[in-house]
Each structure stands twice: as structure tokens, then as C-alpha cells.
Amino acid sequence: MSSGEGRLVSLAGDLRAFGAAARKEWRLLRRYPSLFIGFLFWPIALPTAYVLQAQGYAGGSAAATSAFASRAGTGEIAGFLFLGWAAYMWISMILWGPGTALRTEQVRGSLEAIFITPASRLVVIFGPAVSQVVWALWMFAVVGVAMWLFFGVELGLAAVLRALAVILIAVPALYGLGALFAAVVLRFGEVHALVQSVRGVFTVFCGMTFPIIILPEWARGVALALPPTYLIGDLRRVLLTGASLADLLPDLAILFSIGVEICLLAVVAFRSTERHARRGGSLAQY
Amino acid sequence: MRSTSLPSRRQDLADEWRAALAIARKELRVALRYPLNLANEVLQPLYQFLLPSLLLGATFAVGGHALGLASLVGTDDLAGFLFLGIVVGGMVGAAFWEIAFSFKREIDVGTLEPTWLTPTRPETFVIGRAISGIVIAGTTSLVLLGIGLAIFGASYSAGALAALPAIGLAAFSMLGIGYLIASAVLMLREPNFFVDATSFLFAMASGVAFPIAVLPIFIRPVAYLLPTTYALDLLRYHALGIRPLLEPWLEWLALLCLAILTLVLGRLVFRRTEHRMRIRGTLGQH
């Protein structure tokens, strides 16, 4: 067999392994139906609480409402908050996903066995996370329907397609972060506190509930270095203010380039931690 | 066999009280073994709720004042409003997670049946956990109130001390709610979502994050059935001078009645649940 044919066979095998890993996770999810209720409840309940809070802050005062509109760039309060929290929940899934999957295998004692297989490391890290794409799409759909049904926010097809393009451009950055967390799991085992801290940083700086324009200058600098800031801001712009992709080009270029950098960093970090774990025999330790 | 003469009953009560204190000490010792988790008790409400809420409030501010909130409740002290809210939020968390969900943790590690074989009454375990939960939630609340005062410009009037009995009454009510939720936790095999969702809805309906007036009209009656609604309203009334939901004497009366009702009902339901599970032999199943 030539080396080209060998590579093709290996790629086909990896794709099959990828599909198998995703199917396994999907089956596991189906065994716990209460999770389905959670995926319906939280995308509605969490943003709704903040919409009610915003109504409390507006308090029927026209001055307060117009202050929000001038800072946020839109008067669509419910849409603004629902999109912020939808992005937050998707980011949470991705941050937890690959690392948690590795940690679960570690605790179950099956991680070493998986690393012995000839499957690519990409399959090991992202195979289980693929099943979560279904949940992410479901969550965005629930958010869209809730915005339309409860708050009368209508999203046109063209705007939704532009939003999908923004999400696709954000994928390398977010999955790169997920892979970085997976590397940290391999190195240190427990990452709960770290994930909580990073989620906290994202919540405070990236504008889930507010426009970053109200942050002090130093904090705005931090916000602009974080990929979720661009994802959230751009989703709001295409869906709520009708911005075109061309309008967002500088933002999207930054988001994509941060994504490439994070992915490269994740590859280096993962290879180095895997080597460390294999040499030290710590792959299954927790 | 338990003796029913008066001195013996007094002795029994003293024994149960000692057991409750021992359980509380054990829970506090376990909590102290994880200082990062303890720090998270303060940090998590800050970054997950208070900071996003304050920043959303800043988006609605006009000339640095929360005009909308002032027109709705009678104070523009946004930080004071939210930081006092988290005091009651902490009580709700203690009832749902520290009291009720701790039974699930015992089931998971297989220690529920052995502890219930001891001569200590099962209700005493609830009381012990309530004491440790109140100590942790109380300490966390004091730290958060201090942060609100020192960093976020909250200002609480000394009259807030007059609301302390209201917090005490609400704590008794939350013990009753803890019994009720613990019964549900014992019945459900996977209670995580139930506890998570109900504690969130309970806190939101109590007005932790926003004034009750913004709740949809069909949900508002539920808010008026919760003891925490009145405790929080009295606390904000005395500390910030907000307009109360009802006449203050009526709120005190409602709080007293709800404390008695929830305690009696909670104990009754918990006893019945425990009895049923003992007969069915399902106490340790998960």
C-alpha cells in the first residue's frame, strides 16, 4: 500500500471512530431523560430572569430605556439578553465538553485503553463533543422560538444565516479553548475550579448581560482579547441591528485569527501533556 | 424503645439536640477541608449574579442613578437592592442544596442507610444540616454585604437590624421547605435538575434579582406565598427604605404564619416519605 493510500485508509478509520464516539455519547445522553428537560428549561428560564430584571431597571422610565438603547445599540432588550445567554450556554458546553469527557473516561478507568487505540487524538478530544453540537443547535432553536413567542422578537432567514456564519467563524476559537481545557485535565486531573473561574471571567468581561462600552477602559481591553466578546457582539449586530457580514469583517478577522492561535496553542499543549502523562504513567491517575 | 414520661422526653430532646449539633459540626468540618469551595461560596454569586446584574443596571442608569428602579420600588441604591437580595438567595441555596441535596450525596456514597440505623431521628439530620447551612450562608452573606458596602457603594441603614427577626423567621420557614425538598430528593433517583430548577425559581419568585412588581401577573400570587418574599421585602424596607409590598405588620404576620405552616407541613411530609421508603426498602437506591 502506498503512503497516500495509507493516509486515506487512516482518515476513513478516524472518521468512523469520530462517528462512533459521537453515537456513544448520544446514547448515554438518551439514557437520562431529565437532561432533555434541562436543555429546554435553562435556555428560557435564565435569560427570562434577566429580562425581568431589565424591566425592573427600566421601571417604566423612558429615560432609562433610552439610556439602554443608546449604550446597547438596540432597544430590543429581550433579544439582547437572550442572545447573550445563549452564547454563554454554548460556550459553557464547549468549555466543559472535551475536558469533562476525558475526565469521565479517566474516572471510569477507560482513558488508557482509548489512548492505546490507533485513533487520532482529534477523535479522542472532539468525538464526544460532537454530540453536543446537537444540543447547541437545539438550544439556539429554543432561544429563537422563546424570543419570538414570549417577546415578539422576529428573526429573518437572512439574519439567521448570517448568525450561523458568525458561529462557524467562532468555532475554531471556542473548540480550541475546549481542547486547551482537555490538556489541563490530562495534566492536573480536576479542572472544575478553573472552568468556573474562566466562566466567571467571560461572564464579567464579555458582555453577556451588558454592552462592553460601559466597562472601564482597562476592562474593555481585557474583553477585546477574549473570543466570546466578538461572538456575542456580532450575533447581536447581525440579528438585532441588521448588520451585514461585510460590516463585521474586522471583528470576524480578529475572531478567526484568535481561533487559529488558540488551536495551535492547544495542539502544542495537548501533545506536551500527553507525552508527560505517558512518560510519568499518570494517564489514569486522578 | 423511646420512653414517653416527661423527664425522659426532655432527655430525648436534649440528645437529639446534641446529635444535631454534632451533625452540624461534622458538615462544617467537611466544608473547611475544601477552602477553595468555601471561597467559591463568595465568588460564585459575585461573578454569576451580582456583577452581571450591576452591569446591566449600569446600562439603564441615567446620570449615574437607577431612575427606573427608583420609580418602581422607591430606592435608586441598585447595589444595596441586589446585595440584600443575595442574603435571601443564600438562604434559599442553603435549604435546597445544603439541607435537601445532601441526602443525595449520602445516597451516592452509600452512607444514608447506616446513619439512619443509628438511634438519631432522621429529622435531626435535617436540623443539623440546616444549622451548618445557616452558618455558611450567614457568613457568606456578611462577607458579600461588606463587599457591597466597601466596593460597590451600597448603603444600608442601621434600621436593617430591625429586620433580623424576619430573617430568623424565614430561616425557620426554610427549614420546613428543606424538609419538603429533602422528601422529593429521597423519592427522585436523579434529583439534580429538580433541585437546581426549583431553587432558581424559588429565589427569582422571592424577588432576589428584581422587584416582584415585574413578575407576570399569573406568577405574582406564587411570590406572595413564599416566606422569603416577605423576609426580603422587610429587609429592604428597613435597610433601604423601599416601598413595601404590603403593610409591614401584615408582612410580619404572613411570615409568622408561613414559618409555622411550612415547618409543620415539611416535617409531616418528610416523616411520611421516610416511613414509606423504609417499608419499600428503597432508601439507599439511586
XYZ file of C-alpha atoms in Angstrom:
572
model
C 0.000 0.000 0.000
C 1.398 3.435 -0.946
C 1.731 6.133 1.709
C -1.102 8.128 0.039
C -3.467 5.149 0.216
C -2.376 4.527 3.787
C -3.266 8.082 4.763
C -6.699 7.743 3.115
C -7.413 4.492 4.970
C -6.304 6.117 8.217
C -8.541 9.149 7.564
C -11.538 6.922 6.832
C -10.854 4.994 10.029
C -10.654 8.218 12.044
C -13.934 9.424 10.570
C -15.597 6.128 11.533
C -14.138 6.418 15.042
C -15.378 10.015 15.203
C -18.902 8.915 14.321
C -18.748 6.030 16.810
C -17.600 8.320 19.649
C -20.417 10.774 18.889
C -23.009 7.945 18.731
C -21.819 6.561 22.073
C -22.223 9.949 23.790
C -25.637 10.430 22.202
C -26.767 7.033 23.545
C -25.532 7.950 27.022
C -27.465 11.219 26.875
C -30.630 9.405 25.858
C -30.394 7.240 28.997
C -31.012 10.316 31.198
C -34.250 11.942 30.005
C -34.194 14.571 32.798
C -31.301 16.159 30.875
C -33.713 16.849 27.998
C -35.955 18.873 30.328
C -32.913 20.854 31.485
C -31.969 21.683 27.895
C -35.476 23.059 27.417
C -35.732 24.852 30.785
C -32.446 26.745 31.158
C -32.250 28.436 27.722
C -35.618 30.013 28.572
C -35.505 30.485 32.364
C -32.067 32.062 32.712
C -32.435 34.829 30.090
C -36.053 35.441 31.161
C -34.867 36.221 34.704
C -32.544 38.881 33.269
C -35.291 40.269 31.022
C -37.454 40.691 34.146
C -34.507 42.309 35.892
C -34.111 44.695 32.953
C -37.813 45.545 33.211
C -37.218 46.341 36.882
C -34.327 48.620 35.942
C -36.385 50.312 33.225
C -39.314 50.708 35.639
C -41.413 52.437 33.023
C -38.912 55.305 32.798
C -38.445 56.428 29.193
C -35.082 57.975 30.106
C -33.782 54.665 31.491
C -34.976 52.723 28.440
C -33.408 55.162 26.011
C -30.169 55.092 28.051
C -30.093 51.312 27.453
C -30.837 51.704 23.734
C -28.114 54.282 23.212
C -25.485 52.165 25.023
C -26.517 48.767 23.630
C -27.157 49.994 20.071
C -30.609 48.386 20.120
C -33.827 48.858 22.034
C -34.566 45.132 21.772
C -33.876 44.283 25.430
C -35.172 40.678 25.362
C -33.258 39.858 22.169
C -30.091 41.438 23.561
C -30.224 39.341 26.741
C -31.402 36.079 25.174
C -28.577 36.153 22.619
C -26.004 36.925 25.315
C -27.091 33.985 27.454
C -27.470 31.609 24.500
C -23.858 32.293 23.597
C -22.867 31.870 27.254
C -24.546 28.469 27.473
C -22.956 27.308 24.221
C -19.536 28.455 25.440
C -20.104 26.587 28.717
C -20.908 23.394 26.807
C -17.743 23.678 24.743
C -15.520 24.541 27.694
C -16.851 21.629 29.716
C -17.274 19.209 26.804
C -13.889 17.814 25.755
C -12.281 18.154 29.207
C -15.223 16.580 31.001
C -15.343 13.714 28.512
C -11.651 12.945 29.144
C -12.154 13.279 32.900
C -15.131 10.883 32.779
C -13.035 8.319 30.889
C -10.265 8.840 33.455
C -12.630 8.186 36.383
C -14.195 5.172 34.629
C -10.707 3.781 34.017
C -11.092 3.644 30.225
C -8.802 6.547 29.252
C -5.625 4.447 28.907
C -7.461 1.925 26.737
C -8.666 4.745 24.444
C -5.144 6.173 24.127
C -3.826 2.767 23.088
C -6.139 2.693 20.036
C -4.712 3.967 16.729
C -7.434 6.658 16.501
C -6.288 10.262 16.088
C -6.164 12.460 19.192
C -8.689 14.749 17.476
C -11.174 11.882 17.717
C -10.396 11.424 21.415
C -10.848 15.132 22.206
C -13.679 16.153 19.918
C -15.572 12.910 19.186
C -17.645 13.074 22.387
C -18.112 16.835 21.955
C -19.744 16.377 18.537
C -22.917 15.067 20.187
C -23.143 18.427 21.940
C -23.467 20.193 18.593
C -26.987 18.730 18.506
C -27.676 20.335 21.912
C -26.175 23.636 20.816
C -28.447 23.753 17.744
C -31.401 22.727 19.910
C -30.586 25.465 22.437
C -30.311 28.186 19.783
C -33.623 26.963 18.330
C -35.299 27.090 21.771
C -33.930 30.598 22.330
C -35.160 31.747 18.905
C -38.659 30.344 19.477
C -38.838 31.771 23.045
C -37.770 35.230 21.819
C -40.437 35.138 19.123
C -43.198 33.562 21.243
C -42.787 35.455 24.523
C -41.233 38.754 23.457
C -42.238 39.146 19.824
C -38.643 39.295 18.540
C -38.728 38.049 14.944
C -35.543 36.884 13.255
C -35.435 36.864 9.446
C -33.921 33.963 7.493
C -31.114 36.109 6.073
C -30.166 37.322 9.565
C -30.214 33.734 10.893
C -27.895 32.624 8.064
C -25.520 35.496 8.854
C -25.621 34.447 12.533
C -24.718 30.871 11.504
C -21.725 32.261 9.611
C -20.614 34.128 12.763
C -20.995 30.928 14.812
C -18.929 28.957 12.253
C -16.144 31.557 12.385
C -16.167 31.338 16.209
C -15.865 27.522 16.170
C -12.019 27.332 15.992
C -11.612 29.750 18.905
C -14.146 28.046 21.144
C -13.221 24.445 20.341
C -9.554 25.454 20.676
C -10.338 26.638 24.207
C -12.130 23.336 24.856
C -9.034 21.441 23.684
C -6.825 23.582 25.946
C -9.011 22.577 28.881
C -8.707 18.943 27.802
C -4.916 19.352 28.006
C -5.254 20.769 31.516
C -7.392 17.742 32.505
C -4.648 15.395 31.309
C -2.046 17.353 33.251
C -3.881 18.099 36.507
C -6.970 15.861 36.557
C -9.518 18.172 38.164
C -10.466 21.382 36.347
C -13.782 22.289 37.962
C -12.406 25.353 39.778
C -10.540 26.512 36.654
C -13.606 26.169 34.428
C -15.699 28.061 36.978
C -13.108 30.856 37.095
C -12.890 31.139 33.307
C -16.679 31.157 33.034
C -16.684 33.917 35.646
C -14.192 35.963 33.621
C -16.309 35.513 30.487
C -19.499 36.486 32.344
C -17.963 39.643 33.773
C -15.984 40.840 30.739
C -17.637 39.525 27.581
C -20.959 41.337 27.803
C -23.488 38.539 28.328
C -25.885 40.995 30.009
C -24.483 44.390 29.035
C -22.720 46.207 26.193
C -18.951 46.296 26.820
C -18.986 50.043 26.194
C -19.958 50.560 29.848
C -16.818 48.777 31.130
C -13.845 50.863 32.295
C -11.105 51.156 29.663
C -8.788 48.520 31.200
C -11.673 46.031 31.409
C -12.655 46.765 27.817
C -9.085 45.873 26.832
C -9.498 42.510 28.563
C -12.893 41.996 26.884
C -11.465 42.647 23.417
C -8.825 39.966 23.933
C -11.488 37.301 24.597
C -13.196 35.482 21.678
C -16.699 35.304 23.286
C -16.869 39.123 23.245
C -16.764 39.117 19.434
C -19.160 36.180 19.141
C -21.788 37.783 21.383
C -21.398 41.298 19.966
C -21.528 40.104 16.357
C -24.520 37.804 16.921
C -26.405 40.780 18.348
C -25.384 43.009 15.471
C -26.481 40.619 12.695
C -29.693 39.524 14.406
C -30.866 42.712 16.080
C -29.474 45.605 14.074
C -29.382 44.008 10.610
C -25.603 44.396 10.162
C -24.110 42.585 7.172
C -21.099 40.257 7.327
C -19.085 42.914 5.491
C -19.782 45.339 8.360
C -18.341 42.794 10.765
C -15.276 41.930 8.704
C -12.665 43.432 11.098
C -14.280 41.682 14.091
C -14.576 38.367 12.274
C -10.943 38.553 11.134
C -9.819 39.073 14.739
C -12.081 36.236 15.952
C -10.728 33.851 13.323
C -7.103 34.754 13.933
C -7.512 34.358 17.727
C -9.101 30.975 16.943
C -6.126 29.849 14.838
C -3.703 30.939 17.571
C -5.656 29.117 20.298
C -5.875 25.950 18.178
C -2.102 25.954 17.575
C -1.508 26.514 21.284
C -3.939 23.697 22.136
C -2.124 21.256 19.795
C 1.241 22.065 21.408
C -0.206 21.902 24.942
C -2.047 18.636 24.322
C 0.969 16.905 22.749
C 3.211 18.053 25.571
C 0.810 16.955 28.345
C 0.146 13.632 26.645
C 3.900 12.978 26.404
C 4.277 13.954 30.065
C 1.394 11.688 31.105
C 2.690 8.709 29.097
C 6.221 9.044 30.494
C 5.036 9.568 34.067
C 2.351 6.894 33.768
C -0.198 9.353 35.097
C -2.802 8.990 32.336
C -5.218 7.032 34.510
C -4.392 8.732 37.791
C -6.961 11.057 39.330
C -38.000 1.869 72.849
C -38.463 5.605 73.484
C -39.902 6.421 76.886
C -42.855 8.830 76.951
C -42.574 10.247 80.523
C -41.835 13.986 80.701
C -38.237 13.790 82.061
C -37.408 11.093 79.505
C -38.835 13.146 76.689
C -36.745 16.092 77.816
C -33.692 13.828 77.841
C -34.596 12.594 74.357
C -34.873 16.158 73.110
C -31.512 17.064 74.656
C -29.945 14.002 72.996
C -31.422 14.909 69.623
C -30.181 18.498 70.003
C -26.670 17.227 70.793
C -26.843 14.985 67.738
C -27.979 17.920 65.561
C -25.023 19.996 66.772
C -22.653 17.088 66.115
C -24.011 16.742 62.552
C -23.619 20.494 62.019
C -20.009 20.351 63.317
C -19.251 17.428 61.011
C -20.676 19.279 57.985
C -18.718 22.429 58.868
C -15.503 20.426 59.265
C -16.015 18.854 55.852
C -16.640 22.324 54.374
C -13.469 23.694 55.988
C -11.434 20.913 54.379
C -12.124 22.495 50.972
C -11.116 26.163 51.295
C -11.371 26.750 47.536
C -15.001 25.649 47.600
C -15.614 27.986 50.542
C -14.034 30.897 48.650
C -16.298 29.987 45.736
C -19.337 30.459 48.020
C -18.467 34.185 47.913
C -17.002 34.407 44.409
C -19.702 32.496 42.555
C -22.616 34.798 43.490
C -20.354 37.735 42.665
C -19.432 36.759 39.140
C -22.504 34.720 38.244
C -25.173 37.067 39.517
C -24.104 40.320 41.183
C -21.611 41.675 38.638
C -23.710 40.869 35.534
C -26.752 42.363 37.306
C -24.902 45.511 38.369
C -23.507 45.983 34.871
C -26.949 45.521 33.340
C -28.189 48.104 35.846
C -25.413 50.486 34.783
C -26.677 50.194 31.181
C -30.031 51.638 32.307
C -28.533 54.325 34.562
C -29.323 57.970 33.849
C -26.710 60.362 35.211
C -25.422 57.549 37.447
C -28.858 56.971 39.002
C -31.143 53.955 38.714
C -34.195 56.052 37.857
C -36.337 53.139 36.702
C -35.715 51.112 39.852
C -36.385 54.187 41.993
C -39.744 54.775 40.324
C -40.708 51.121 40.855
C -39.569 50.432 44.441
C -38.571 53.794 45.892
C -34.777 53.483 46.057
C -32.062 54.020 43.462
C -29.490 52.108 45.547
C -29.047 49.337 42.986
C -26.081 47.741 44.777
C -27.941 47.715 48.104
C -31.016 46.201 46.428
C -29.017 43.365 44.835
C -26.633 42.639 47.732
C -29.573 42.351 50.159
C -31.232 40.069 47.610
C -28.271 37.714 47.754
C -28.730 37.348 51.545
C -32.082 35.688 50.926
C -30.697 33.932 47.844
C -28.109 32.342 50.150
C -30.864 31.102 52.475
C -32.693 29.511 49.550
C -29.438 27.880 48.404
C -28.812 26.523 51.908
C -32.298 24.979 52.125
C -32.182 23.372 48.683
C -28.531 22.346 48.376
C -27.126 22.065 51.912
C -30.192 20.506 53.546
C -32.107 18.694 50.832
C -29.464 17.706 48.276
C -27.069 16.478 50.980
C -29.275 13.359 51.237
C -28.469 12.597 47.603
C -24.751 12.925 48.384
C -25.207 10.467 51.290
C -27.059 8.058 48.981
C -24.276 8.316 46.396
C -21.520 7.440 48.870
C -23.696 4.743 50.477
C -23.870 6.197 53.994
C -27.571 7.098 54.214
C -28.821 3.705 55.414
C -26.084 3.246 58.076
C -26.686 6.739 59.513
C -30.434 6.161 59.624
C -29.861 2.921 61.546
C -28.494 4.965 64.475
C -30.988 5.925 67.235
C -30.924 9.557 65.995
C -34.184 10.611 64.331
C -33.952 11.297 60.567
C -35.430 14.787 61.144
C -32.430 15.567 63.336
C -30.152 15.108 60.313
C -32.162 17.804 58.540
C -31.847 20.155 61.528
C -28.088 19.526 61.813
C -27.589 20.329 58.148
C -29.815 23.375 58.470
C -27.573 24.703 61.262
C -24.380 24.229 59.240
C -26.113 25.616 56.129
C -27.207 28.735 58.022
C -23.692 29.247 59.437
C -22.141 29.020 55.951
C -24.844 31.104 54.232
C -24.783 33.684 57.042
C -21.004 34.081 56.887
C -21.075 34.298 53.094
C -23.832 36.920 53.244
C -21.901 39.046 55.743
C -18.799 38.960 53.526
C -20.867 39.849 50.448
C -22.663 42.675 52.257
C -19.249 44.011 53.292
C -18.055 43.850 49.670
C -21.216 45.662 48.573
C -20.619 48.353 51.156
C -16.884 48.804 50.601
C -16.562 48.369 46.837
C -19.929 48.857 45.159
C -21.263 51.802 47.129
C -24.223 50.028 48.728
C -25.543 51.774 51.825
C -27.651 50.028 54.428
C -29.433 51.955 57.166
C -28.895 50.845 60.776
C -32.621 50.138 60.791
C -31.753 46.918 58.931
C -31.179 45.357 62.357
C -34.936 45.608 62.938
C -35.389 43.116 60.087
C -33.173 40.456 61.679
C -36.153 38.678 63.324
C -37.695 38.471 59.840
C -34.562 36.677 58.630
C -34.832 34.371 61.660
C -38.471 33.544 60.857
C -37.559 32.963 57.216
C -34.790 30.601 58.375
C -37.422 28.511 60.217
C -39.559 28.519 57.084
C -36.612 27.414 55.002
C -36.095 24.517 57.390
C -39.670 23.477 56.585
C -39.007 23.926 52.851
C -35.787 21.931 53.332
C -37.875 19.033 54.748
C -40.195 19.193 51.739
C -37.417 19.286 49.154
C -35.480 16.567 51.020
C -38.587 14.362 50.704
C -38.590 14.954 46.957
C -34.834 14.249 46.765
C -35.370 10.915 48.532
C -38.161 9.968 46.125
C -36.406 11.006 42.895
C -33.436 8.988 41.716
C -31.901 11.826 39.724
C -32.891 15.000 41.626
C -30.147 17.313 40.333
C -32.273 19.132 37.773
C -35.265 19.280 40.138
C -33.234 20.922 42.917
C -31.396 23.234 40.519
C -34.548 24.422 38.764
C -36.766 24.764 41.848
C -34.126 26.645 43.863
C -33.644 29.044 40.926
C -37.396 29.629 40.534
C -37.862 29.989 44.310
C -35.139 32.652 44.517
C -36.416 34.525 41.464
C -40.041 34.495 42.658
C -38.863 35.842 46.046
C -37.537 38.976 44.364
C -33.828 38.253 44.815
C -32.932 39.702 41.405
C -35.775 42.105 40.614
C -38.858 43.724 42.151
C -41.880 41.424 42.450
C -43.914 44.024 40.519
C -42.280 42.982 37.225
C -43.313 39.335 37.542
C -46.075 38.312 35.119
C -49.444 38.703 36.822
C -50.153 34.942 36.873
C -46.874 34.224 38.732
C -47.191 37.043 41.278
C -49.565 35.091 43.594
C -46.843 32.416 43.916
C -44.438 35.117 45.136
C -46.951 36.110 47.820
C -46.970 32.509 49.121
C -43.213 32.429 49.731
C -41.825 33.379 53.164
C -38.625 34.650 51.567
C -40.596 37.304 49.635
C -41.696 38.929 52.895
C -38.341 38.494 54.652
C -36.532 40.167 51.751
C -39.119 42.919 51.426
C -38.882 43.723 55.161
C -35.085 43.645 54.971
C -35.051 46.082 52.029
C -37.743 48.205 53.680
C -35.717 48.638 56.870
C -32.273 48.848 55.217
C -33.031 50.866 52.075
C -36.416 52.450 52.750
C -38.161 50.831 49.770
C -41.945 50.875 49.457
C -43.108 47.570 50.992
C -45.326 45.163 49.054
C -47.922 45.111 51.877
C -48.285 46.931 55.181
C -45.232 45.861 57.242
C -47.361 44.401 60.072
C -49.147 42.239 57.518
C -45.807 41.024 56.171
C -44.645 40.112 59.707
C -47.907 38.223 60.257
C -47.608 36.390 56.928
C -44.017 35.487 57.753
C -45.006 34.060 61.139
C -47.900 32.039 59.711
C -45.769 30.709 56.848
C -42.981 29.718 59.264
C -45.420 27.612 61.311
C -47.161 26.186 58.245
C -44.006 25.186 56.348
C -42.401 23.638 59.436
C -45.455 21.536 60.316
C -46.147 20.521 56.711
C -42.472 19.878 55.950
C -41.975 17.602 58.971
C -45.165 15.708 58.225
C -44.262 15.079 54.585
C -40.670 14.151 55.472
C -41.825 11.629 58.116
C -44.301 10.027 55.720
C -41.718 9.837 52.929
C -39.132 8.301 55.221
C -41.678 5.775 56.561
C -42.739 4.809 53.044
C -39.155 4.358 51.891
C -38.289 2.232 54.910
C -41.249 -0.066 54.188
C -40.389 -0.321 50.492
C -36.676 -0.754 51.185
C -35.722 1.906 48.636
C -33.798 4.212 50.980
C -30.338 3.660 49.531
C -31.338 3.155 45.896
C -30.125 5.505 43.209
